[in-house]
């Protein structure tokens, strides 16, 4: 998926609200089959509904979605957009392994690029949110996971990122979160 390089002038004029880039980083690996994937879909729907119900959030939150699992890769399945552009979340299905590090690194890159878009367009923004929903137990490349962990810890420490780690399912590995 190709990311928008800048915020359109039309979008800025029609919505001058300060923005918050949000990346939902969602585990769709095989271990999420059954109740966990249902819980994940319900959680994402609840997130969308909560944003929709809040006037400020509806105009300021720009949401993108990165999934990991599927064909054993991380993939951006929805680029940054407000809920007026994409009102409904996608329906997700479980399959594949859990390349968590790869997904988090992709999410961090997307969030950083979106901040750059806002800066170059003169749009005020809040620090980005990373919402990670997983049952844990990553099994992607260890170096990717180590890099993602370091990047997240560094950004949080510098107050450049807000992270919401959400364990999915009763067997979620809280330690990896």
N, CA, C and O atoms as a DFTB+ gen file, in Angstrom:
708 C
 N C O
     1  1       0.847      -1.171       0.000
     2  2       0.000       0.000       0.000
     3  2       0.891       1.231       0.000
     4  3       1.861       1.289       0.755
     5  1       0.584       2.199      -0.819
     6  2       1.358       3.423      -0.924
     7  2       0.777       4.449       0.037
     8  3      -0.435       4.665       0.066
     9  1       1.632       5.072       0.812
    10  2       1.205       6.069       1.777
    11  2       1.077       7.431       1.114
    12  3       1.833       7.771       0.203
    13  1       0.104       8.206       1.588
    14  2      -0.013       9.571       1.092
    15  2       1.226      10.336       1.516
    16  3       1.690      10.184       2.646
    17  1       1.767      11.149       0.633
    18  2       3.004      11.840       0.969
    19  2       2.757      13.127       1.740
    20  3       3.606      13.545       2.528
    21  1       1.640      13.747       1.531
    22  2       1.320      14.983       2.252
    23  2      -0.161      15.005       2.560
    24  3      -0.939      14.207       2.036
    25  1      -0.531      15.934       3.420
    26  2      -1.936      16.144       3.719
    27  2      -2.470      17.089       2.657
    28  3      -1.882      18.142       2.411
    29  1      -3.570      16.727       2.030
    30  2      -4.088      17.568       0.952
    31  2      -4.557      18.911       1.502
    32  3      -5.029      19.008       2.635
    33  1      -4.416      19.932       0.680
    34  2      -4.840      21.283       1.080
    35  2      -6.340      21.298       1.352
    36  3      -6.798      21.964       2.281
    37  1      -7.098      20.571       0.551
    38  2      -8.548      20.491       0.746
    39  2      -8.890      19.901       2.113
    40  3      -9.794      20.380       2.798
    41  1      -8.159      18.860       2.499
    42  2      -8.379      18.234       3.799
    43  2      -8.055      19.208       4.922
    44  3      -8.782      19.282       5.913
    45  1      -6.961      19.959       4.769
    46  2      -6.574      20.921       5.793
    47  2      -7.614      22.034       5.935
    48  3      -7.939      22.437       7.051
    49  1      -8.130      22.524       4.828
    50  2      -9.128      23.599       4.859
    51  2     -10.431      23.094       5.459
    52  3     -11.047      23.790       6.266
    53  1     -10.864      21.895       5.078
    54  2     -12.136      21.376       5.573
    55  2     -12.033      20.854       7.005
    56  3     -13.049      20.722       7.688
    57  1     -10.812      20.555       7.469
    58  2     -10.637      20.022       8.819
    59  2      -9.350      20.590       9.418
    60  3      -8.302      19.948       9.346
    61  1      -9.419      21.804      10.018
    62  2      -8.220      22.423      10.570
    63  2      -7.844      21.922      11.973
    64  3      -6.931      22.465      12.595
    65  1      -8.534      20.902      12.468
    66  2      -8.284      20.351      13.798
    67  2      -6.877      19.772      13.896
    68  3      -6.380      19.169      12.945
    69  1      -6.232      19.959      15.061
    70  2      -4.944      19.296      15.303
    71  2      -5.164      17.786      15.199
    72  3      -6.194      17.277      15.642
    73  1      -4.230      17.093      14.632
    74  2      -4.400      15.663      14.349
    75  2      -3.623      14.803      15.342
    76  3      -2.691      15.259      16.004
    77  1      -4.037      13.561      15.417
    78  2      -3.277      12.545      16.141
    79  2      -3.187      11.312      15.245
    80  3      -4.197      10.668      14.962
    81  1      -1.967      10.986      14.798
    82  2      -1.825       9.777      13.991
    83  2      -1.892       8.547      14.899
    84  3      -1.207       8.471      15.919
    85  1      -2.726       7.595      14.509
    86  2      -2.933       6.377      15.289
    87  2      -2.664       5.186      14.379
    88  3      -3.229       5.087      13.290
    89  1      -1.805       4.289      14.830
    90  2      -1.595       3.057      14.080
    91  2      -2.092       1.892      14.920
    92  3      -1.591       1.635      16.014
    93  1      -3.085       1.196      14.388
    94  2      -3.541      -0.044      15.002
    95  2      -2.672      -1.155      14.442
    96  3      -2.685      -1.423      13.241
    97  1      -1.922      -1.795      15.312
    98  2      -1.011      -2.872      14.921
    99  2      -1.652      -4.165      15.420
   100  3      -1.641      -4.447      16.618
   101  1      -2.214      -4.952      14.493
   102  2      -3.130      -6.029      14.843
   103  2      -2.603      -7.406      14.464
   104  3      -2.185      -7.642      13.330
   105  1      -2.633      -8.301      15.435
   106  2      -2.164      -9.669      15.275
   107  2      -3.263     -10.513      14.624
   108  3      -4.331     -10.714      15.201
   109  1      -2.980     -11.003      13.411
   110  2      -3.945     -11.886      12.738
   111  2      -3.306     -13.251      12.479
   112  3      -3.679     -13.954      11.540
   113  1      -2.339     -13.617      13.325
   114  2      -1.638     -14.893      13.158
   115  2      -2.552     -16.062      13.501
   116  3      -3.630     -15.878      14.066
   117  1      -2.107     -17.263      13.153
   118  2      -2.886     -18.474      13.364
   119  2      -3.283     -18.711      14.805
   120  3      -4.336     -19.293      15.066
   121  1      -2.453     -18.269      15.757
   122  2      -2.784     -18.461      17.174
   123  2      -3.987     -17.623      17.608
   124  3      -4.520     -17.810      18.702
   125  1      -4.402     -16.715      16.758
   126  2      -5.558     -15.857      17.053
   127  2      -6.868     -16.481      16.573
   128  3      -7.927     -15.874      16.731
   129  1      -6.816     -17.670      15.996
   130  2      -8.030     -18.317      15.475
   131  2      -9.038     -18.564      16.594
   132  3      -8.671     -18.774      17.750
   133  1     -10.313     -18.534      16.224
   134  2     -11.387     -18.796      17.185
   135  2     -11.775     -17.556      17.961
   136  3     -11.953     -16.480      17.390
   137  1     -11.905     -17.715      19.265
   138  2     -12.339     -16.598      20.109
   139  2     -11.408     -15.387      20.060
   140  3     -11.903     -14.260      20.040
   141  1     -10.070     -15.566      20.039
   142  2      -9.213     -14.382      20.003
   143  2      -9.452     -13.474      18.793
   144  3      -9.465     -12.252      18.946
   145  1      -9.641     -14.038      17.591
   146  2      -9.862     -13.167      16.424
   147  2     -11.218     -12.476      16.532
   148  3     -11.374     -11.344      16.075
   149  1     -12.197     -13.149      17.133
   150  2     -13.491     -12.500      17.377
   151  2     -13.312     -11.345      18.353
   152  3     -13.880     -10.269      18.167
   153  1     -12.510     -11.578      19.403
   154  2     -12.238     -10.536      20.390
   155  2     -11.490      -9.366      19.747
   156  3     -11.774      -8.206      20.047
   157  1     -10.538      -9.669      18.867
   158  2      -9.800      -8.626      18.162
   159  2     -10.739      -7.789      17.304
   160  3     -10.710      -6.560      17.372
   161  1     -11.574      -8.444      16.495
   162  2     -12.528      -7.708      15.653
   163  2     -13.465      -6.856      16.502
   164  3     -13.776      -5.724      16.135
   165  1     -13.915      -7.391      17.633
   166  2     -14.792      -6.621      18.534
   167  2     -14.045      -5.430      19.133
   168  3     -14.604      -4.341      19.259
   169  1     -12.778      -5.644      19.501
   170  2     -11.977      -4.564      20.076
   171  2     -11.735      -3.430      19.095
   172  3     -11.805      -2.258      19.462
   173  1     -11.452      -3.779      17.852
   174  2     -11.234      -2.753      16.833
   175  2     -12.539      -1.999      16.573
   176  3     -12.533      -0.776      16.432
   177  1     -13.641      -2.718      16.512
   178  2     -14.952      -2.075      16.324
   179  2     -15.248      -1.121      17.483
   180  3     -15.723      -0.007      17.259
   181  1     -14.973      -1.548      18.716
   182  2     -15.173      -0.700      19.890
   183  2     -14.303       0.546      19.811
   184  3     -14.753       1.639      20.153
   185  1     -13.062       0.391      19.365
   186  2     -12.166       1.536      19.190
   187  2     -12.764       2.526      18.185
   188  3     -12.831       3.724      18.458
   189  1     -13.193       2.029      17.033
   190  2     -13.817       2.889      16.021
   191  2     -15.054       3.587      16.587
   192  3     -15.235       4.788      16.390
   193  1     -15.902       2.839      17.287
   194  2     -17.119       3.424      17.857
   195  2     -16.791       4.527      18.858
   196  3     -17.456       5.562      18.881
   197  1     -15.770       4.310      19.681
   198  2     -15.375       5.306      20.678
   199  2     -14.882       6.585      20.014
   200  3     -15.206       7.685      20.461
   201  1     -14.107       6.442      18.960
   202  2     -13.631       7.619      18.219
   203  2     -14.820       8.334      17.576
   204  3     -14.910       9.561      17.619
   205  1     -15.719       7.570      16.988
   206  2     -16.886       8.132      16.304
   207  2     -17.779       8.941      17.256
   208  3     -18.357       9.953      16.859
   209  1     -17.885       8.496      18.501
   210  2     -18.771       9.150      19.471
   211  2     -18.200      10.442      20.043
   212  3     -18.941      11.226      20.635
   213  1     -16.922      10.678      19.884
   214  2     -16.268      11.861      20.437
   215  2     -15.992      12.847      19.299
   216  3     -15.201      12.555      18.402
   217  1     -16.649      14.019      19.336
   218  2     -16.520      14.985      18.239
   219  2     -15.071      15.370      17.958
   220  3     -14.653      15.413      16.801
   221  1     -14.308      15.649      19.006
   222  2     -12.915      16.049      18.820
   223  2     -12.105      14.906      18.210
   224  3     -11.354      15.112      17.257
   225  1     -12.258      13.719      18.755
   226  2     -11.497      12.558      18.264
   227  2     -11.870      12.229      16.821
   228  3     -11.004      11.867      16.025
   229  1     -13.140      12.352      16.484
   230  2     -13.593      12.008      15.131
   231  2     -12.873      12.846      14.077
   232  3     -12.576      12.349      12.991
   233  1     -12.591      14.109      14.386
   234  2     -11.938      14.984      13.419
   235  2     -10.419      14.997      13.538
   236  3      -9.728      15.386      12.597
   237  1      -9.891      14.574      14.686
   238  2      -8.442      14.649      14.859
   239  2      -7.722      13.315      14.661
   240  3      -6.563      13.302      14.247
   241  1      -8.384      12.199      14.947
   242  2      -7.718      10.898      14.820
   243  2      -7.610      10.479      13.359
   244  3      -8.611      10.394      12.647
   245  1      -6.394      10.222      12.929
   246  2      -6.147       9.644      11.608
   247  2      -5.593       8.252      11.859
   248  3      -4.522       8.095      12.444
   249  1      -6.327       7.249      11.413
   250  2      -6.032       5.867      11.753
   251  2      -5.477       5.116      10.548
   252  3      -6.007       5.203       9.441
   253  1      -4.405       4.383      10.789
   254  2      -3.930       3.431       9.794
   255  2      -3.888       2.065      10.479
   256  3      -3.829       1.975      11.706
   257  1      -3.918       1.019       9.681
   258  2      -3.948      -0.333      10.235
   259  2      -2.825      -1.159       9.620
   260  3      -2.701      -1.275       8.400
   261  1      -2.008      -1.733      10.511
   262  2      -0.965      -2.679      10.121
   263  2      -1.359      -4.020      10.726
   264  3      -1.620      -4.114      11.926
   265  1      -1.400      -5.050       9.900
   266  2      -1.665      -6.397      10.405
   267  2      -0.389      -7.211      10.312
   268  3       0.491      -6.934       9.497
   269  1      -0.310      -8.224      11.167
   270  2       0.819      -9.147      11.069
   271  2       0.317     -10.555      11.285
   272  3      -0.464     -10.836      12.194
   273  1       0.788     -11.424      10.422
   274  2       0.299     -12.795      10.331
   275  2       0.057     -13.055       8.863
   276  3       0.966     -12.915       8.044
   277  1      -1.153     -13.429       8.525
   278  2      -1.498     -13.622       7.112
   279  2      -0.484     -14.464       6.394
   280  3      -0.337     -15.646       6.702
   281  1       0.223     -13.888       5.438
   282  2       1.269     -14.585       4.685
   283  2       2.612     -14.471       5.399
   284  3       3.666     -14.415       4.765
   285  1       2.555     -14.436       6.743
   286  2       3.752     -14.341       7.584
   287  2       4.500     -13.029       7.393
   288  3       5.726     -12.979       7.503
   289  1       3.763     -11.982       7.109
   290  2       4.367     -10.668       6.913
   291  2       3.570      -9.609       7.668
   292  3       2.446      -9.838       8.117
   293  1       4.192      -8.452       7.787
   294  2       3.493      -7.269       8.273
   295  2       3.009      -6.511       7.040
   296  3       3.726      -6.409       6.044
   297  1       1.800      -5.985       7.113
   298  2       1.216      -5.312       5.952
   299  2       0.348      -4.145       6.394
   300  3      -0.457      -4.278       7.315
   301  1       0.511      -3.009       5.743
   302  2      -0.375      -1.870       5.975
   303  2      -1.609      -2.087       5.112
   304  3      -1.548      -1.973       3.888
   305  1      -2.734      -2.402       5.761
   306  2      -3.949      -2.686       4.988
   307  2      -4.869      -1.473       4.873
   308  3      -5.817      -1.487       4.088
   309  1      -4.595      -0.428       5.647
   310  2      -5.388       0.802       5.546
   311  2      -4.487       1.972       5.885
   312  3      -3.911       2.034       6.971
   313  1      -4.368       2.906       4.939
   314  2      -3.538       4.089       5.139
   315  2      -4.236       5.069       6.079
   316  3      -5.419       4.909       6.378
   317  1      -3.515       6.069       6.537
   318  2      -4.071       7.059       7.457
   319  2      -5.304       7.723       6.861
   320  3      -5.284       8.216       5.733
   321  1      -6.365       7.724       7.635
   322  2      -7.595       8.394       7.237
   323  2      -8.436       8.646       8.478
   324  3      -8.310       7.954       9.489
   325  1      -9.289       9.644       8.378
   326  2     -10.232       9.897       9.465
   327  2     -11.405       8.932       9.308
   328  3     -11.548       8.282       8.273
   329  1     -12.233       8.845      10.330
   330  2     -13.377       7.941      10.247
   331  2     -14.427       8.431       9.256
   332  3     -15.276       7.652       8.822
   333  1     -14.380       9.703       8.895
   334  2     -15.308      10.158       7.859
   335  2     -14.940       9.559       6.507
   336  3     -15.793       9.440       5.628
   337  1     -13.674       9.183       6.335
   338  2     -13.214       8.557       5.092
   339  2     -13.354       7.035       5.128
   340  3     -13.611       6.410       4.100
   341  1     -13.188       6.448       6.294
   342  2     -13.277       4.994       6.478
   343  2     -14.032       4.724       7.772
   344  3     -13.424       4.552       8.829
   345  1     -15.349       4.686       7.688
   346  2     -16.186       4.580       8.886
   347  2     -16.147       3.219       9.557
   348  3     -16.315       3.130      10.773
   349  1     -15.932       2.173       8.804
   350  2     -16.005       0.815       9.353
   351  2     -14.631       0.154       9.361
   352  3     -13.865       0.302       8.409
   353  1     -14.318      -0.566      10.422
   354  2     -13.054      -1.304      10.440
   355  2     -13.147      -2.531       9.536
   356  3     -14.241      -3.015       9.244
   357  1     -12.000      -3.026       9.099
   358  2     -12.022      -4.252       8.290
   359  2     -12.361      -5.456       9.162
   360  3     -12.178      -5.423      10.379
   361  1     -12.851      -6.506       8.537
   362  2     -13.057      -7.779       9.240
   363  2     -11.778      -8.583       9.031
   364  3     -11.321      -8.767       7.903
   365  1     -11.211      -9.058      10.134
   366  2      -9.920      -9.729      10.091
   367  2     -10.064     -11.228      10.319
   368  3     -10.956     -11.675      11.039
   369  1      -9.172     -12.000       9.694
   370  2      -9.168     -13.455       9.808
   371  2      -7.778     -13.912      10.244
   372  3      -6.779     -13.280       9.899
   373  1      -7.713     -15.000      10.998
   374  2      -6.446     -15.480      11.561
   375  2      -5.782     -16.543      10.683
   376  3      -6.417     -17.507      10.254
   377  1      -4.472     -16.336      10.426
   378  2      -3.669     -17.321       9.694
   379  2      -2.201     -16.888       9.781
   380  3      -1.916     -15.695       9.880
   381  1      -1.292     -17.823       9.746
   382  2       0.131     -17.503       9.644
   383  2       0.856     -17.410      10.978
   384  3       0.319     -17.747      12.033
   385  1       2.090     -16.944      10.891
   386  2       2.962     -16.803      12.055
   387  2       2.784     -15.418      12.684
   388  3       1.827     -14.716      12.357
   389  1       3.690     -15.013      13.581
   390  2       3.523     -13.763      14.335
   391  2       4.755     -12.867      14.196
   392  3       5.556     -12.801      15.128
   393  1       4.935     -12.169      13.056
   394  2       6.082     -11.285      12.881
   395  2       5.867      -9.928      13.577
   396  3       5.749      -8.892      12.923
   397  1       5.819      -9.960      14.892
   398  2       5.513      -8.775      15.701
   399  2       6.530      -7.660      15.514
   400  3       6.148      -6.503      15.336
   401  1       7.823      -7.988      15.553
   402  2       8.847      -6.952      15.403
   403  2       8.745      -6.236      14.075
   404  3       8.853      -5.011      14.011
   405  1       8.537      -6.998      13.017
   406  2       8.409      -6.415      11.681
   407  2       7.209      -5.461      11.630
   408  3       7.288      -4.385      11.036
   409  1       6.109      -5.863      12.254
   410  2       4.899      -5.028      12.242
   411  2       5.092      -3.743      13.037
   412  3       4.697      -2.667      12.588
   413  1       5.693      -3.852      14.207
   414  2       5.904      -2.654      15.025
   415  2       6.864      -1.696      14.325
   416  3       6.644      -0.485      14.341
   417  1       7.930      -2.221      13.707
   418  2       8.840      -1.338      12.968
   419  2       8.124      -0.641      11.813
   420  3       8.340       0.546      11.573
   421  1       7.273      -1.377      11.101
   422  2       6.502      -0.764      10.019
   423  2       5.581       0.323      10.574
   424  3       5.491       1.412      10.007
   425  1       4.903       0.030      11.674
   426  2       3.997       0.994      12.291
   427  2       4.747       2.256      12.713
   428  3       4.267       3.366      12.485
   429  1       5.912       2.095      13.322
   430  2       6.699       3.258      13.752
   431  2       7.143       4.095      12.560
   432  3       7.127       5.324      12.627
   433  1       7.538       3.442      11.470
   434  2       7.920       4.174      10.256
   435  2       6.727       4.947       9.694
   436  3       6.862       6.109       9.309
   437  1       5.572       4.308       9.649
   438  2       4.372       4.980       9.143
   439  2       4.000       6.183      10.017
   440  3       3.665       7.247       9.496
   441  1       4.057       6.021      11.326
   442  2       3.743       7.124      12.243
   443  2       4.735       8.272      12.064
   444  3       4.338       9.438      12.043
   445  1       6.009       7.951      11.937
   446  2       7.021       8.987      11.741
   447  2       6.793       9.738      10.430
   448  3       6.891      10.965      10.390
   449  1       6.495       9.017       9.376
   450  2       6.224       9.656       8.084
   451  2       4.992      10.543       8.149
   452  3       4.953      11.605       7.527
   453  1       3.980      10.107       8.905
   454  2       2.768      10.923       9.003
   455  2       3.061      12.219       9.748
   456  3       2.555      13.277       9.373
   457  1       3.872      12.147      10.798
   458  2       4.274      13.370      11.501
   459  2       4.989      14.324      10.544
   460  3       4.760      15.534      10.576
   461  1       5.852      13.774       9.698
   462  2       6.559      14.611       8.717
   463  2       5.567      15.250       7.748
   464  3       5.724      16.413       7.378
   465  1       4.539      14.489       7.334
   466  2       3.491      15.047       6.462
   467  2       2.818      16.235       7.134
   468  3       2.614      17.277       6.511
   469  1       2.475      16.073       8.407
   470  2       1.812      17.162       9.147
   471  2       2.719      18.381       9.224
   472  3       2.278      19.505       8.982
   473  1       3.976      18.161       9.560
   474  2       4.921      19.276       9.669
   475  2       5.038      20.022       8.352
   476  3       4.973      21.251       8.327
   477  1       5.209      19.288       7.253
   478  2       5.400      19.940       5.956
   479  2       4.134      20.657       5.479
   480  3       4.209      21.568       4.654
   481  1       2.973      20.246       5.998
   482  2       1.707      20.877       5.620
   483  2       1.275      21.944       6.619
   484  3       0.248      22.596       6.430
   485  1       2.057      22.123       7.684
   486  2       1.728      23.139       8.683
   487  2       0.552      22.765       9.570
   488  3      -0.140      23.645      10.084
   489  1       0.320      21.492       9.752
   490  2      -0.806      21.029      10.569
   491  2      -0.301      20.679      11.968
   492  3       0.666      19.934      12.129
   493  1      -0.976      21.231      12.972
   494  2      -0.652      20.878      14.353
   495  2      -1.040      19.430      14.597
   496  3      -1.997      18.926      14.010
   497  1      -0.288      18.762      15.471
   498  2      -0.598      17.367      15.764
   499  2      -0.187      17.030      17.194
   500  3       0.650      17.697      17.802
   501  1      -0.798      15.989      17.696
   502  2      -0.438      15.406      18.984
   503  2       0.522      14.258      18.720
   504  3       0.611      13.757      17.599
   505  1       1.243      13.841      19.762
   506  2       2.169      12.724      19.588
   507  2       1.394      11.478      19.165
   508  3       0.270      11.258      19.615
   509  1       1.993      10.674      18.309
   510  2       1.295       9.505      17.751
   511  2       0.994       8.425      18.786
   512  3       1.633       8.319      19.833
   513  1      -0.006       7.640      18.437
   514  2      -0.420       6.494      19.244
   515  2      -0.104       5.222      18.475
   516  3      -0.325       5.131      17.267
   517  1       0.417       4.241      19.205
   518  2       0.576       2.890      18.687
   519  2      -0.319       2.000      19.544
   520  3      -0.087       1.833      20.741
   521  1      -1.336       1.438      18.918
   522  2      -2.254       0.537      19.614
   523  2      -1.933      -0.870      19.129
   524  3      -2.218      -1.232      17.987
   525  1      -1.334      -1.655      20.020
   526  2      -0.902      -3.001      19.683
   527  2      -1.861      -4.005      20.304
   528  3      -2.003      -4.063      21.525
   529  1      -2.519      -4.795      19.460
   530  2      -3.449      -5.821      19.931
   531  2      -2.933      -7.177      19.476
   532  3      -2.870      -7.458      18.279
   533  1      -2.559      -8.029      20.456
   534  2      -1.949      -9.320      20.137
   535  2      -2.129     -10.300      21.282
   536  3      -2.421      -9.916      22.415
   537  1      -1.950     -11.570      20.963
   538  2      -1.913     -12.578      22.029
   539  2      -0.472     -12.829      22.460
   540  3      -0.212     -13.668      23.323
   541  1       0.469     -12.094      21.850
   542  2       1.882     -12.220      22.205
   543  2       2.553     -13.340      21.453
   544  3       2.121     -13.710      20.361
   545  1       3.605     -13.883      22.029
   546  2       4.361     -14.994      21.457
   547  2       4.854     -14.700      20.045
   548  3       4.521     -15.430      19.111
   549  1       5.655     -13.627      19.874
   550  2       6.181     -13.311      18.544
   551  2       7.117     -14.413      18.059
   552  3       7.827     -15.031      18.853
   553  1       7.111     -14.653      16.753
   554  2       8.028     -15.641      16.187
   555  2       8.598     -15.183      14.848
   556  3       8.935     -15.999      13.990
   557  1       8.698     -13.876      14.684
   558  2       9.371     -13.324      13.513
   559  2      10.873     -13.264      13.773
   560  3      11.381     -13.963      14.649
   561  1      11.575     -12.443      13.025
   562  2      13.027     -12.305      13.170
   563  2      13.368     -11.640      14.507
   564  3      12.815     -10.595      14.850
   565  1      14.283     -12.259      15.254
   566  2      14.660     -11.739      16.569
   567  2      15.255     -10.343      16.476
   568  3      14.967      -9.499      17.325
   569  1      16.083     -10.075      15.458
   570  2      16.682      -8.750      15.326
   571  2      15.621      -7.678      15.066
   572  3      15.758      -6.547      15.533
   573  1      14.570      -8.024      14.327
   574  2      13.465      -7.079      14.099
   575  2      12.742      -6.775      15.408
   576  3      12.418      -5.620      15.688
   577  1      12.491      -7.804      16.204
   578  2      11.813      -7.621      17.488
   579  2      12.674      -6.799      18.444
   580  3      12.164      -5.917      19.135
   581  1      13.967      -7.081      18.486
   582  2      14.874      -6.313      19.347
   583  2      14.900      -4.844      18.941
   584  3      14.864      -3.957      19.794
   585  1      14.963      -4.590      17.627
   586  2      14.970      -3.208      17.133
   587  2      13.653      -2.510      17.472
   588  3      13.658      -1.363      17.920
   589  1      12.529      -3.193      17.262
   590  2      11.221      -2.609      17.567
   591  2      11.102      -2.276      19.050
   592  3      10.613      -1.207      19.414
   593  1      11.545      -3.182      19.893
   594  2      11.489      -2.961      21.339
   595  2      12.302      -1.738      21.728
   596  3      11.837      -0.894      22.494
   597  1      13.511      -1.644      21.201
   598  2      14.381      -0.504      21.507
   599  2      13.756       0.804      21.009
   600  3      13.744       1.800      21.732
   601  1      13.243       0.802      19.790
   602  2      12.650       2.019      19.225
   603  2      11.457       2.486      20.056
   604  3      11.333       3.673      20.358
   605  1      10.580       1.548      20.426
   606  2       9.398       1.905      21.211
   607  2       9.821       2.467      22.558
   608  3       9.334       3.520      22.970
   609  1      10.721       1.778      23.249
   610  2      11.167       2.249      24.560
   611  2      11.788       3.636      24.470
   612  3      11.546       4.486      25.326
   613  1      12.584       3.862      23.438
   614  2      13.237       5.156      23.244
   615  2      12.217       6.269      22.991
   616  3      12.304       7.342      23.588
   617  1      11.259       6.013      22.112
   618  2      10.242       7.021      21.789
   619  2       9.343       7.325      22.988
   620  3       8.998       8.482      23.228
   621  1       8.969       6.302      23.731
   622  2       8.132       6.509      24.915
   623  2       8.899       7.334      25.955
   624  3       8.353       8.261      26.553
   625  1      10.157       6.985      26.156
   626  2      10.999       7.703      27.119
   627  2      11.118       9.180      26.758
   628  3      11.128      10.039      27.640
   629  1      11.207       9.475      25.463
   630  2      11.326      10.864      24.984
   631  2       9.960      11.551      24.850
   632  3       9.879      12.701      24.416
   633  1       8.884      10.836      25.226
   634  2       7.513      11.345      25.128
   635  2       7.133      11.690      23.680
   636  3       6.444      12.676      23.419
   637  1       7.604      10.848      22.746
   638  2       7.318      11.018      21.320
   639  2       6.324       9.985      20.806
   640  3       6.000       9.964      19.619
   641  1       5.835       9.119      21.714
   642  2       4.918       8.055      21.322
   643  2       4.111       7.626      22.540
   644  3       4.632       7.525      23.651
   645  1       2.828       7.377      22.305
   646  2       1.954       6.808      23.328
   647  2       1.611       5.398      22.866
   648  3       1.162       5.202      21.737
   649  1       1.825       4.412      23.745
   650  2       1.605       3.018      23.380
   651  2       0.492       2.428      24.234
   652  3       0.451       2.610      25.451
   653  1      -0.404       1.721      23.566
   654  2      -1.486       1.003      24.221
   655  2      -1.338      -0.479      23.880
   656  3      -1.858      -0.920      22.855
   657  1      -0.635      -1.264      24.716
   658  2      -0.528      -2.700      24.456
   659  2      -1.752      -3.416      25.021
   660  3      -2.048      -3.297      26.210
   661  1      -2.454      -4.149      24.181
   662  2      -3.694      -4.809      24.593
   663  2      -3.564      -6.306      24.324
   664  3      -3.398      -6.736      23.183
   665  1      -3.643      -7.085      25.399
   666  2      -3.570      -8.539      25.283
   667  2      -4.917      -9.080      24.823
   668  3      -5.958      -8.722      25.374
   669  1      -4.895      -9.928      23.830
   670  2      -6.108     -10.523      23.292
   671  2      -6.173     -11.990      23.696
   672  3      -5.212     -12.738      23.515
   673  1      -7.307     -12.388      24.241
   674  2      -7.517     -13.785      24.627
   675  2      -7.036     -14.052      26.049
   676  3      -6.189     -13.338      26.585
   677  1      -7.591     -15.084      26.633
   678  2      -7.261     -15.427      28.022
   679  2      -5.837     -15.958      28.162
   680  3      -5.285     -15.967      29.263
   681  1      -5.241     -16.399      27.060
   682  2      -3.884     -16.957      27.091
   683  2      -2.825     -15.951      26.621
   684  3      -1.692     -16.342      26.342
   685  1      -3.176     -14.670      26.532
   686  2      -2.248     -13.662      26.020
   687  2      -0.970     -13.649      26.847
   688  3      -1.013     -13.736      28.074
   689  1       0.168     -13.538      26.164
   690  2       1.481     -13.493      26.801
   691  2       1.749     -12.046      27.224
   692  3       2.252     -11.241      26.441
   693  1       1.406     -11.736      28.465
   694  2       1.553     -10.363      28.979
   695  2       3.013      -9.930      29.033
   696  3       3.313      -8.743      28.904
   697  1       3.922     -10.882      29.223
   698  2       5.340     -10.544      29.299
   699  2       5.833      -9.957      27.972
   700  3       6.574      -8.974      27.967
   701  1       5.426     -10.552      26.856
   702  2       5.874     -10.038      25.563
   703  2       5.253      -8.672      25.261
   704  3       5.846      -7.863      24.547
   705  1       4.065      -8.418      25.803
   706  2       3.456      -7.105      25.629
   707  2       4.221      -6.060      26.433
   708  3       3.861      -4.883      26.417
